[in-house]
Amino acid sequence: MRTLLVILALITVAITPPFMAAQKVELTVDVSKAGAKIDRNIFGQFAEHLGHGVYEGIWVGPGSPIPNTRGIRNDVVAALKAIKAPNVRWPGGCFADEYHWRKGIGSQRPETLNPNWGGVIEPNTFGTHEFMDFLDQIGAEAYLSVNVGSGTPQEAAEWLEYLTTAQPTALAKERAANGHPAPYKIAYLGIGNESWDCGGNMTPDYYLSQLKIYSRFVRNFNPAQQDKQRMLKIAVGPGGGEPRFTEWTEAVMKAYQNHQWSWDIDGLSLHSYTVVRWPPAYASVGFGEKEYSQILKSTLEMEGLVSKYSAMMDKYDPQKKVALAVDEWGAWYAPLPGSNPGFLVQQNSLRDAILAALNLNIFVRHADRVRMANIAQMINVLQAMILTDKEKMVLTPTYYVYKMYVPFQDATFVPVTFNAGAYTHGEITLPRVDAIAAKDRAGRLWVEITNIDPNQPVEIEVSLVGVTPKSAVGETLTASKVDGVNSFEAPNTVVPKPISAKVQGGKLALKLEPKSVTVISVEQ
Ligand code: AHR
C-alpha cells in the first residue's frame, strides 16, 4: 500500500503541468505620478526597397487582380490603418544611400539595380508619389531618408523643393504635372543611414560636415510647416554599444551643443537588432525554450543601449530637445530555407510578439528621450507586421502587439513598480514579468503586462494609487508553443483573446497565461 502511495505521488508530480503552480506578482500603478507623453511615433514603421517589402507587400500595380487603390493593396492598407501606423520610414535603410528620386517620378521610370538586397532589378514604379499616396491611404506621416552616401546635397534639396514648395517653381510645376499640385507634408527627414557602414563608411568628422550641409540646404518649404509642424531632422547615430559608436555619438552631440543657427537636428538615430551574432543564425520557427530564452535575453540589451545613449545625450542636451529615434530595431533571424538570402525573409512567432512588447516597454519607460522608433520592417522583411503571398495576407503575432498597444499612442506614462521575479532556463535568468501603464487622452488607464515565463502562469495583483477600479477588461495574446506562428493556411493561431480582471478589496486580480502579452483598460 505504502509503495502504491509513493508511486501515485510520483506520478502526480510527474504529470502535474508546471503551470498549475502560479507565481504571484504585485504591481503598484501610481496614477498621481504621471510622466512623459508616449509619442505615437514610437510605434513607427519602416519600409525599404528590399525583397518583397514594397513590391508585392505594398505595391501590386493598378492592373493587378489583387484588390488595390491606384496600385496599393487594399488589404494591407486596412491592416495598417487598424494599428494606426503613425509614420513610415522610406526608402531605406542601405537602399536610401543609393536611391535617386528622379528615377521614381513621371511616366518614364528606368529600371535600375538594387545591389544591397539581392542585386535584383528595381523597377522604380513605386516612387515619391506612390509613397505619399500610400501614406495618405493609411493615415501616416512621412519619414524620408535622403541619400547622403552616393547623392548630393543639391539632389536632396531639390527632392524637398519638389515635394514641399507652394511657389510656382519649375519643380512645383513638375510635381503638379505628375498629379499633385498641392505641396506635400514631410514630417521627418533622415540625413543618411548608417553612414558609419553601408551609408559610406564615414568617420564621425566627415559625417558631421555632411550633416551640417544637408541640414542647412535640404529645406522644407511647405507653408504649413514653417512653425509648429516644422519638419524634424534626424542625424545618424550609433549602431550598437561598441566604442566606435560611443565616439560617434559624442562627436554628433558635442557638435549639436555648439551648433550655430545655420544647422540643427531634432533627433539622433539608434539602430539595434536582436541577432545574438552575425551572420544571423537563429531560426524564426521550429525552435524551443533554449532559443526562446537566448533571444529574449539578447533583446533586453536594448535597455542598456537606450540608457547609455540617453545619458550621453543628457550631457550635451539636458533639455532633451534631441530625440533618440530607434529607427531600426527588431529580430533578425536566418533567412527562411529556400528564400533569397538577400530578401531577409523570416517567420514571425509568439516569441517575436513578446520581444516586441519588451522593446516597446523599454521605449515607453524612456519616453522623455525616445520619441520615435521604427520596427524593421513593416511587410515581408525581418520582424514584419504583415506577410503576403500574391493575393494572400496574414497578420503576424507582432502585428497584434502593435494593435493591442494602440491606446498607448500619445498617452501619458504612469509609473508601475513591481518585483518582477525570475524565470530561469539553463544558464539564462530573465525577469518573469514586465509591465507598463499609461493614461490616454480621455483619462482612461491602461496597463500592459508581459509574462515572459513560457511554463508558469502568473497571478497578478494590481494596486492602483489614486484610482478606485470598478472593473478591467482587455486582451491577451499567447499560443500553445513559443514558436507558434500565423500562416496563410492557419492565420488565427496567435490572435488576441478577451481577458478580464476581478476587483478584490480595491485591487485588480488576474491570472496570465505563460508566454503572454496582455493589455487591460481600467474602468474607474
Ligand atoms: O533593415 C535591413 C538593413 O539593416 C538596413 O537596410 C540597414 O540600415 C541595416 O543595416
Coordinates of C-alpha atoms and ligand atoms in Angstrom, one line a residue:
M1 CA 0.0 0.0 0.0
R2 CA 2.8 2.4 1.0
T3 CA 4.6 1.6 -2.2
L4 CA 1.4 2.3 -4.2
L5 CA 1.0 5.7 -2.5
V6 CA 4.6 6.7 -3.3
I7 CA 4.1 5.6 -6.9
L8 CA 0.9 7.6 -7.1
A9 CA 2.6 10.7 -5.5
L10 CA 5.5 10.4 -8.0
I11 CA 3.1 10.1 -10.9
T12 CA 1.1 13.1 -9.7
V13 CA 4.3 15.2 -9.5
A14 CA 5.3 14.0 -13.0
I15 CA 2.0 14.7 -14.7
T16 CA 1.1 18.0 -12.9
P17 CA 1.8 20.6 -15.5
P18 CA 4.2 23.2 -14.2
F19 CA 1.7 25.9 -15.0
M20 CA -0.5 24.7 -12.1
A21 CA 1.9 26.4 -9.7
A22 CA 1.0 30.1 -10.5
Q23 CA 3.5 32.6 -9.2
K24 CA 2.3 35.9 -7.7
V25 CA 3.5 39.3 -8.7
E26 CA 2.1 42.5 -7.2
L27 CA 2.1 45.7 -9.3
T28 CA 1.6 49.2 -8.0
V29 CA 0.4 51.7 -10.5
D30 CA 0.7 55.3 -9.2
V31 CA -1.7 57.4 -11.3
S32 CA -0.8 60.5 -9.3
K33 CA 2.7 60.4 -10.7
A34 CA 2.1 60.9 -14.4
G35 CA 5.3 61.2 -16.5
A36 CA 6.2 61.9 -20.1
K37 CA 4.0 61.7 -23.2
I38 CA 4.4 58.4 -25.0
D39 CA 5.0 59.8 -28.5
R40 CA 2.9 57.8 -31.0
N41 CA 5.9 57.8 -33.3
I42 CA 7.4 55.1 -31.0
F43 CA 5.1 52.8 -32.9
G44 CA 6.5 53.8 -36.3
Q45 CA 7.2 51.5 -39.3
F46 CA 10.0 51.1 -41.8
A47 CA 9.6 50.1 -45.4
E48 CA 12.7 49.6 -47.5
H49 CA 13.1 48.7 -51.1
L50 CA 14.2 45.2 -50.1
G51 CA 12.8 41.8 -51.1
H52 CA 9.0 41.9 -51.1
G53 CA 8.7 44.7 -48.6
V54 CA 7.5 47.3 -51.1
Y55 CA 6.9 45.4 -54.3
E56 CA 4.1 42.8 -53.6
G57 CA 3.9 43.9 -50.0
I58 CA 2.5 47.4 -50.7
W59 CA 2.6 47.8 -54.4
V60 CA 0.9 45.5 -56.9
G61 CA 0.2 48.0 -59.6
P62 CA -3.1 49.3 -60.8
G63 CA -3.6 46.5 -63.3
S64 CA -3.3 43.7 -60.6
P65 CA -6.2 41.3 -59.9
I66 CA -5.3 41.9 -56.2
P67 CA -7.8 44.5 -54.9
N68 CA -5.9 47.8 -54.9
T69 CA -6.3 51.6 -55.0
R70 CA -4.0 53.2 -57.5
G71 CA -1.7 50.1 -57.3
I72 CA -1.6 49.9 -53.5
R73 CA -3.0 46.8 -51.8
N74 CA -6.3 47.4 -50.1
D75 CA -5.9 44.6 -47.6
V76 CA -2.5 45.9 -46.4
V77 CA -3.9 49.5 -46.1
A78 CA -6.8 48.3 -44.0
A79 CA -4.5 46.3 -41.7
L80 CA -2.1 49.3 -41.2
K81 CA -4.9 51.7 -40.6
A82 CA -6.1 49.4 -37.8
I83 CA -2.8 49.7 -35.9
K84 CA -2.7 53.5 -36.6
A85 CA 0.8 53.3 -38.0
P86 CA 2.0 56.9 -37.2
N87 CA 4.9 57.2 -39.6
V88 CA 6.7 55.2 -42.2
R89 CA 10.5 55.5 -42.8
W90 CA 11.3 55.1 -46.6
P91 CA 13.1 54.3 -48.9
G92 CA 15.7 52.6 -46.7
G93 CA 17.9 51.6 -45.0
C94 CA 21.1 51.0 -47.0
F95 CA 18.9 51.4 -50.1
A96 CA 18.3 55.1 -49.3
D97 CA 22.0 55.9 -49.8
E98 CA 21.8 54.6 -53.4
Y99 CA 18.3 56.0 -54.2
H100 CA 17.9 58.7 -56.8
W101 CA 14.4 60.1 -56.5
R102 CA 14.1 61.4 -60.1
K103 CA 14.1 57.8 -61.3
G104 CA 10.9 57.3 -59.4
I105 CA 8.7 60.1 -60.8
G106 CA 6.9 60.7 -64.1
S107 CA 5.8 58.3 -66.8
Q108 CA 9.3 57.1 -67.8
R109 CA 10.8 55.0 -65.0
P110 CA 14.1 53.5 -65.7
E111 CA 14.9 50.0 -64.4
T112 CA 17.9 50.2 -62.0
L113 CA 19.6 47.8 -59.7
N114 CA 19.2 47.1 -56.0
P115 CA 22.8 46.0 -55.3
N116 CA 22.4 45.8 -51.5
W117 CA 19.5 43.4 -51.5
G118 CA 20.0 40.5 -53.9
G119 CA 21.1 42.6 -56.9
V120 CA 17.6 42.5 -58.3
I121 CA 16.0 44.9 -60.7
E122 CA 14.5 48.0 -59.1
P123 CA 11.6 49.0 -61.4
N124 CA 11.1 52.4 -59.8
T125 CA 7.3 52.0 -60.2
F126 CA 6.9 52.8 -56.5
G127 CA 8.4 56.2 -56.1
T128 CA 7.7 59.6 -54.4
H129 CA 4.0 60.0 -55.4
E130 CA 3.2 56.3 -54.8
F131 CA 4.8 56.5 -51.3
M132 CA 2.9 59.7 -50.5
D133 CA -0.4 58.2 -51.8
F134 CA 0.3 55.1 -49.6
L135 CA 0.8 57.3 -46.5
D136 CA -2.4 59.2 -47.3
Q137 CA -4.3 55.9 -47.6
I138 CA -3.0 54.6 -44.2
G139 CA -3.1 58.0 -42.4
A140 CA 0.6 58.0 -41.6
E141 CA 3.3 60.7 -41.8
A142 CA 6.4 60.7 -44.0
Y143 CA 9.8 59.9 -42.6
L144 CA 12.0 60.4 -45.7
S145 CA 15.6 59.2 -45.7
V146 CA 17.7 61.2 -48.1
N147 CA 20.7 60.0 -50.0
V148 CA 23.9 61.2 -48.3
G149 CA 26.1 58.3 -49.4
S150 CA 26.0 58.5 -53.2
G151 CA 23.8 61.5 -53.7
T152 CA 24.5 65.2 -53.4
P153 CA 23.0 68.0 -51.2
Q154 CA 21.6 69.5 -54.4
E155 CA 19.8 66.3 -55.3
A156 CA 18.3 66.1 -51.8
A157 CA 17.4 69.8 -51.7
E158 CA 15.6 69.5 -55.0
W159 CA 13.7 66.5 -53.8
L160 CA 12.4 68.5 -50.8
E161 CA 11.6 71.5 -53.0
Y162 CA 9.8 69.2 -55.5
L163 CA 7.8 67.8 -52.6
T164 CA 7.0 70.8 -50.5
T165 CA 7.1 74.2 -52.2
A166 CA 3.9 76.1 -52.8
Q167 CA 5.6 78.6 -55.1
P168 CA 5.2 78.0 -58.9
T169 CA 8.8 76.9 -59.4
A170 CA 9.8 74.5 -62.2
L171 CA 9.9 71.7 -59.7
A172 CA 6.5 72.5 -58.3
K173 CA 5.1 72.6 -61.8
E174 CA 6.7 69.2 -62.5
R175 CA 5.0 67.9 -59.3
A176 CA 1.7 69.3 -60.5
A177 CA 2.1 67.7 -63.9
N178 CA 2.8 64.4 -62.1
G179 CA -0.6 64.7 -60.4
H180 CA -0.1 66.6 -57.2
P181 CA -0.4 70.4 -57.4
A182 CA -0.6 70.9 -53.6
P183 CA 2.6 70.7 -51.6
Y184 CA 3.2 67.5 -49.6
K185 CA 3.9 67.5 -45.9
I186 CA 7.2 65.8 -44.9
A187 CA 7.2 65.4 -41.1
Y188 CA 10.7 63.8 -40.7
L189 CA 13.9 63.9 -42.6
G190 CA 16.7 61.3 -42.0
I191 CA 20.1 62.6 -43.0
G192 CA 21.9 59.5 -44.2
N193 CA 21.6 55.9 -42.9
E194 CA 24.3 54.0 -41.0
S195 CA 26.8 56.4 -42.5
W196 CA 29.5 54.6 -40.4
D197 CA 28.9 51.5 -42.5
C198 CA 26.7 50.8 -45.6
G199 CA 26.0 54.6 -45.9
G200 CA 29.6 55.3 -46.9
N201 CA 31.9 54.2 -44.1
M202 CA 32.4 57.8 -43.0
T203 CA 34.4 58.9 -40.0
P204 CA 32.4 61.0 -37.4
D205 CA 34.1 64.2 -38.6
Y206 CA 33.3 63.5 -42.3
Y207 CA 29.7 62.7 -41.5
L208 CA 29.4 65.8 -39.4
S209 CA 30.5 68.1 -42.2
Q210 CA 27.9 66.3 -44.5
L211 CA 25.2 66.6 -41.8
K212 CA 25.7 70.4 -41.5
I213 CA 25.5 70.9 -45.2
Y214 CA 22.3 68.7 -45.6
S215 CA 20.7 70.2 -42.5
R216 CA 21.3 73.7 -43.9
F217 CA 20.2 73.2 -47.5
V218 CA 17.6 70.4 -47.6
R219 CA 14.7 72.6 -46.6
N220 CA 11.0 72.1 -46.3
F221 CA 9.1 74.9 -48.0
N222 CA 5.6 73.8 -47.2
P223 CA 3.9 77.0 -45.8
A224 CA 2.1 74.8 -43.2
Q225 CA 5.4 73.5 -41.9
Q226 CA 7.3 76.7 -41.1
D227 CA 6.4 76.8 -37.4
K228 CA 4.9 74.2 -35.1
Q229 CA 4.6 71.5 -37.7
R230 CA 8.1 72.0 -38.9
M231 CA 10.0 69.0 -40.3
L232 CA 12.2 67.3 -37.8
K233 CA 15.7 66.3 -38.9
I234 CA 17.3 63.1 -37.7
A235 CA 21.0 62.5 -37.8
V236 CA 22.8 59.2 -38.0
G237 CA 23.6 57.9 -34.5
P238 CA 25.0 54.7 -33.0
G239 CA 24.5 51.2 -34.3
G240 CA 25.3 49.3 -31.1
G241 CA 27.3 49.6 -27.9
E242 CA 30.9 49.4 -29.3
P243 CA 33.4 52.1 -28.5
R244 CA 33.3 53.4 -32.1
F245 CA 29.6 54.2 -31.6
T246 CA 30.3 56.0 -28.3
E247 CA 32.8 58.1 -30.2
W248 CA 30.3 58.8 -33.0
T249 CA 27.6 59.8 -30.6
E250 CA 29.9 62.1 -28.6
A251 CA 31.0 63.8 -31.8
V252 CA 27.5 64.4 -33.1
M253 CA 26.1 65.5 -29.7
K254 CA 29.1 67.7 -28.9
A255 CA 28.7 69.4 -32.3
Y256 CA 25.0 69.8 -31.6
Q257 CA 25.7 71.5 -28.3
N258 CA 27.8 74.1 -30.0
H259 CA 25.8 74.4 -33.2
Q260 CA 25.2 77.7 -34.9
W261 CA 21.9 79.0 -36.4
S262 CA 22.7 77.6 -39.8
W263 CA 22.2 73.9 -39.0
D264 CA 20.2 71.9 -36.5
I265 CA 19.0 68.5 -35.7
D266 CA 15.9 67.2 -33.8
G267 CA 16.8 63.5 -33.5
L268 CA 19.6 61.1 -33.3
S269 CA 19.0 57.6 -34.6
L270 CA 19.9 54.3 -32.9
H271 CA 19.9 51.0 -34.8
S272 CA 20.0 47.8 -32.8
Y273 CA 18.8 44.4 -34.0
T274 CA 18.2 41.3 -31.8
V275 CA 20.5 38.9 -33.6
V276 CA 22.8 37.5 -30.9
R277 CA 25.7 37.1 -33.5
W278 CA 26.4 37.9 -37.2
P279 CA 25.6 36.5 -39.6
P280 CA 22.0 35.9 -38.3
A281 CA 21.7 32.2 -37.5
Y282 CA 18.7 31.7 -35.2
A283 CA 15.7 30.0 -36.8
S284 CA 12.5 32.1 -36.9
V285 CA 10.3 29.0 -36.5
G286 CA 10.9 25.4 -35.2
F287 CA 12.8 26.3 -32.1
G288 CA 12.4 25.5 -28.4
E289 CA 12.8 27.1 -25.0
K290 CA 16.6 27.4 -25.2
E291 CA 16.4 29.7 -28.3
Y292 CA 13.4 31.5 -26.8
S293 CA 15.3 32.4 -23.7
Q294 CA 18.5 33.3 -25.6
I295 CA 16.7 35.6 -28.0
L296 CA 14.8 37.4 -25.2
K297 CA 18.0 37.8 -23.1
S298 CA 19.6 39.4 -26.1
T299 CA 16.7 41.7 -26.8
L300 CA 16.7 43.0 -23.3
E301 CA 20.1 44.5 -24.0
M302 CA 18.1 47.4 -25.7
E303 CA 17.6 48.8 -22.2
G304 CA 21.3 49.2 -21.7
L305 CA 21.8 50.8 -25.1
V306 CA 18.9 53.3 -24.6
S307 CA 20.1 54.2 -21.1
K308 CA 23.7 54.6 -22.2
Y309 CA 22.9 56.9 -25.2
S310 CA 20.2 58.8 -23.2
A311 CA 22.8 59.6 -20.5
M312 CA 25.3 60.7 -23.2
M313 CA 22.7 62.9 -24.8
D314 CA 21.7 64.4 -21.4
K315 CA 25.3 65.6 -21.1
Y316 CA 25.1 67.7 -24.3
D317 CA 21.3 68.3 -24.4
P318 CA 20.0 68.4 -20.8
Q319 CA 16.7 69.9 -22.1
K320 CA 16.1 66.8 -24.2
K321 CA 15.5 68.7 -27.4
V322 CA 17.0 66.0 -29.5
A323 CA 15.0 62.8 -29.5
L324 CA 16.6 59.4 -29.6
A325 CA 15.0 57.7 -32.6
V326 CA 15.4 54.0 -32.5
D327 CA 14.6 53.9 -36.2
E328 CA 15.7 50.3 -36.9
W329 CA 15.1 47.6 -34.4
G330 CA 13.6 44.1 -34.2
A331 CA 14.6 40.4 -34.5
W332 CA 16.9 39.4 -37.4
Y333 CA 17.0 35.7 -37.9
A334 CA 18.4 33.3 -40.5
P335 CA 16.6 33.6 -43.9
L336 CA 13.8 31.0 -44.3
P337 CA 15.1 28.0 -46.2
G338 CA 14.5 28.3 -49.9
S339 CA 14.1 32.1 -49.8
N340 CA 16.5 34.6 -51.5
P341 CA 19.0 35.4 -48.7
G342 CA 19.1 39.0 -49.9
F343 CA 15.4 39.3 -49.2
L344 CA 15.6 38.8 -45.4
V345 CA 12.5 36.6 -45.2
Q346 CA 11.6 35.2 -41.8
Q347 CA 8.6 33.9 -40.0
N348 CA 7.2 35.7 -37.0
S349 CA 6.2 33.8 -33.9
L350 CA 4.9 34.3 -30.4
R351 CA 8.5 34.9 -29.3
D352 CA 8.5 37.9 -31.6
A353 CA 5.3 39.2 -30.0
I354 CA 6.9 39.0 -26.6
L355 CA 10.1 40.6 -27.9
A356 CA 8.1 43.4 -29.4
A357 CA 6.3 44.1 -26.1
L358 CA 9.6 44.1 -24.2
N359 CA 11.2 46.6 -26.5
L360 CA 8.1 48.8 -26.7
N361 CA 8.1 48.9 -22.9
I362 CA 11.7 50.0 -22.8
F363 CA 11.0 52.8 -25.2
V364 CA 7.9 53.8 -23.2
R365 CA 9.9 53.9 -20.0
H366 CA 12.3 56.3 -21.8
A367 CA 9.6 58.3 -23.4
D368 CA 11.1 61.6 -22.3
R369 CA 14.0 60.9 -24.7
V370 CA 12.8 58.1 -27.1
R371 CA 10.2 59.8 -29.2
M372 CA 10.4 57.7 -32.3
A373 CA 11.1 54.0 -33.1
N374 CA 10.7 52.1 -36.3
I375 CA 10.5 48.3 -36.3
A376 CA 12.3 46.6 -39.1
Q377 CA 10.4 46.1 -41.3
M378 CA 6.7 46.6 -42.0
I379 CA 5.9 43.9 -44.6
N380 CA 7.6 40.6 -45.6
V381 CA 11.1 41.6 -44.3
L382 CA 12.6 40.8 -40.9
Q383 CA 10.2 41.2 -38.0
A384 CA 7.2 42.1 -40.1
M385 CA 3.7 43.1 -39.2
I386 CA 2.3 41.5 -42.3
L387 CA 3.3 38.7 -44.6
T388 CA 1.9 38.4 -48.1
D389 CA 1.9 35.8 -50.8
K390 CA 0.3 37.0 -54.0
E391 CA -3.4 37.7 -53.1
K392 CA -3.0 36.2 -49.6
M393 CA -2.1 38.2 -46.5
V394 CA -1.5 37.1 -42.9
L395 CA -1.1 39.3 -39.8
T396 CA 1.8 38.3 -37.5
P397 CA 1.9 38.0 -33.7
T398 CA 3.9 41.2 -33.8
Y399 CA 1.1 42.9 -35.6
Y400 CA -1.3 42.0 -32.8
V401 CA 1.0 43.5 -30.2
Y402 CA 1.0 46.8 -32.2
K403 CA -2.8 46.6 -32.3
M404 CA -3.1 46.0 -28.6
Y405 CA -0.7 48.9 -27.9
V406 CA -2.7 51.5 -29.9
P407 CA -4.1 53.0 -26.6
F408 CA -0.6 53.8 -25.6
Q409 CA -0.1 56.2 -28.6
D410 CA 0.2 59.7 -27.3
A411 CA -0.9 58.6 -23.8
T412 CA 0.8 59.8 -20.6
F413 CA 3.3 57.4 -18.9
V414 CA 2.3 56.3 -15.5
P415 CA 4.9 54.5 -13.3
V416 CA 4.5 50.9 -12.3
T417 CA 6.5 49.4 -9.5
F418 CA 6.9 45.6 -9.1
N419 CA 9.2 42.9 -8.2
A420 CA 9.5 41.1 -11.5
G421 CA 10.6 37.7 -10.0
A422 CA 12.7 35.5 -12.2
Y423 CA 12.4 32.9 -14.9
T424 CA 15.4 30.6 -15.4
H425 CA 16.2 28.3 -18.3
G426 CA 19.7 26.7 -18.1
E427 CA 22.2 29.4 -17.6
I428 CA 19.8 32.2 -18.5
T429 CA 17.7 34.1 -16.0
L430 CA 15.2 36.7 -17.1
P431 CA 12.7 38.8 -15.3
R432 CA 9.5 36.8 -15.0
V433 CA 7.2 39.7 -15.9
D434 CA 7.4 43.2 -17.4
A435 CA 4.7 45.9 -17.2
I436 CA 3.9 49.5 -18.2
A437 CA 0.9 51.7 -17.6
A438 CA -0.4 54.9 -19.2
K439 CA -3.4 57.3 -19.1
D440 CA -4.9 58.0 -22.5
R441 CA -6.1 61.4 -23.7
A442 CA -9.6 60.6 -22.5
G443 CA -8.2 59.9 -19.0
R444 CA -8.6 56.1 -19.2
L445 CA -5.9 54.0 -17.5
W446 CA -4.2 51.2 -19.5
V447 CA -1.9 48.5 -18.1
E448 CA 0.3 46.1 -20.1
I449 CA 1.8 43.0 -18.5
T450 CA 4.1 40.5 -20.2
N451 CA 4.5 37.1 -18.7
I452 CA 7.9 36.0 -20.1
D453 CA 7.9 32.6 -18.4
P454 CA 6.9 30.1 -21.0
N455 CA 5.9 27.5 -18.4
Q456 CA 4.2 29.2 -15.4
P457 CA 1.1 31.3 -15.3
V458 CA 1.3 34.3 -13.1
E459 CA -1.2 35.7 -10.6
I460 CA -1.1 39.4 -10.9
E461 CA -2.5 41.8 -8.3
V462 CA -2.6 45.4 -9.2
S463 CA -2.9 48.2 -6.6
L464 CA -3.9 51.5 -8.0
V465 CA -2.8 54.6 -6.2
G466 CA -5.3 57.4 -6.9
V467 CA -7.9 55.3 -8.6
T468 CA -10.7 53.1 -7.4
P469 CA -11.2 50.4 -10.0
K470 CA -14.7 49.1 -10.9
S471 CA -13.6 46.6 -13.5
A472 CA -10.8 45.9 -16.0
V473 CA -11.1 44.2 -19.3
G474 CA -8.7 43.7 -22.2
E475 CA -7.0 41.3 -24.5
T476 CA -4.3 38.7 -24.1
L477 CA -2.0 37.1 -26.7
T478 CA -0.5 33.7 -26.4
A479 CA -0.1 30.4 -28.1
S480 CA 0.5 26.7 -27.2
K481 CA 4.1 26.9 -28.2
V482 CA 6.8 29.6 -28.1
D483 CA 7.3 29.3 -31.8
G484 CA 3.6 29.4 -32.6
V485 CA 3.0 31.3 -35.9
N486 CA 0.2 32.5 -38.1
S487 CA 0.5 31.1 -41.6
F488 CA -1.6 31.6 -44.7
E489 CA -3.2 28.2 -44.0
A490 CA -3.8 28.8 -40.3
P491 CA -3.9 32.6 -39.8
N492 CA -5.5 32.6 -36.4
T493 CA -3.1 30.5 -34.3
V494 CA -1.8 33.5 -32.4
V495 CA -4.5 36.1 -32.1
P496 CA -5.6 38.2 -29.0
K497 CA -8.4 36.8 -26.8
P498 CA -10.6 38.7 -24.3
I499 CA -9.5 38.7 -20.7
S500 CA -10.9 40.4 -17.6
A501 CA -9.7 41.1 -14.1
K502 CA -11.6 40.7 -10.8
V503 CA -11.8 43.5 -8.4
Q504 CA -10.9 42.3 -4.9
G505 CA -10.5 44.7 -2.0
G506 CA -9.9 47.7 -4.3
K507 CA -7.2 45.8 -6.2
L508 CA -7.3 44.1 -9.6
A509 CA -6.6 40.4 -9.8
L510 CA -5.9 38.5 -13.0
K511 CA -4.2 35.3 -14.0
L512 CA -1.9 35.5 -17.0
E513 CA -1.0 32.6 -19.2
P514 CA 2.6 31.6 -19.6
K515 CA 4.4 33.4 -22.5
S516 CA 1.7 36.0 -23.0
V517 CA 1.2 39.7 -23.6
T518 CA -1.8 41.3 -22.0
V519 CA -3.3 44.8 -22.2
I520 CA -6.2 45.8 -20.0
S521 CA -8.1 49.1 -19.5
V522 CA -9.4 50.0 -16.1
E523 CA -12.9 51.2 -15.5
Q524 CA -12.9 53.7 -12.7
Ligands
AHR1 O1 16.9 46.5 -42.2 C1 17.8 46.0 -43.0 C2 19.1 46.8 -43.1 O2 19.7 46.8 -41.8 C3 19.0 48.3 -43.4 O3 19.0 48.5 -44.8 C4 20.2 48.8 -42.8 O4 20.1 50.2 -42.4 C5 20.5 47.9 -41.6 O5 21.8 47.5 -41.6

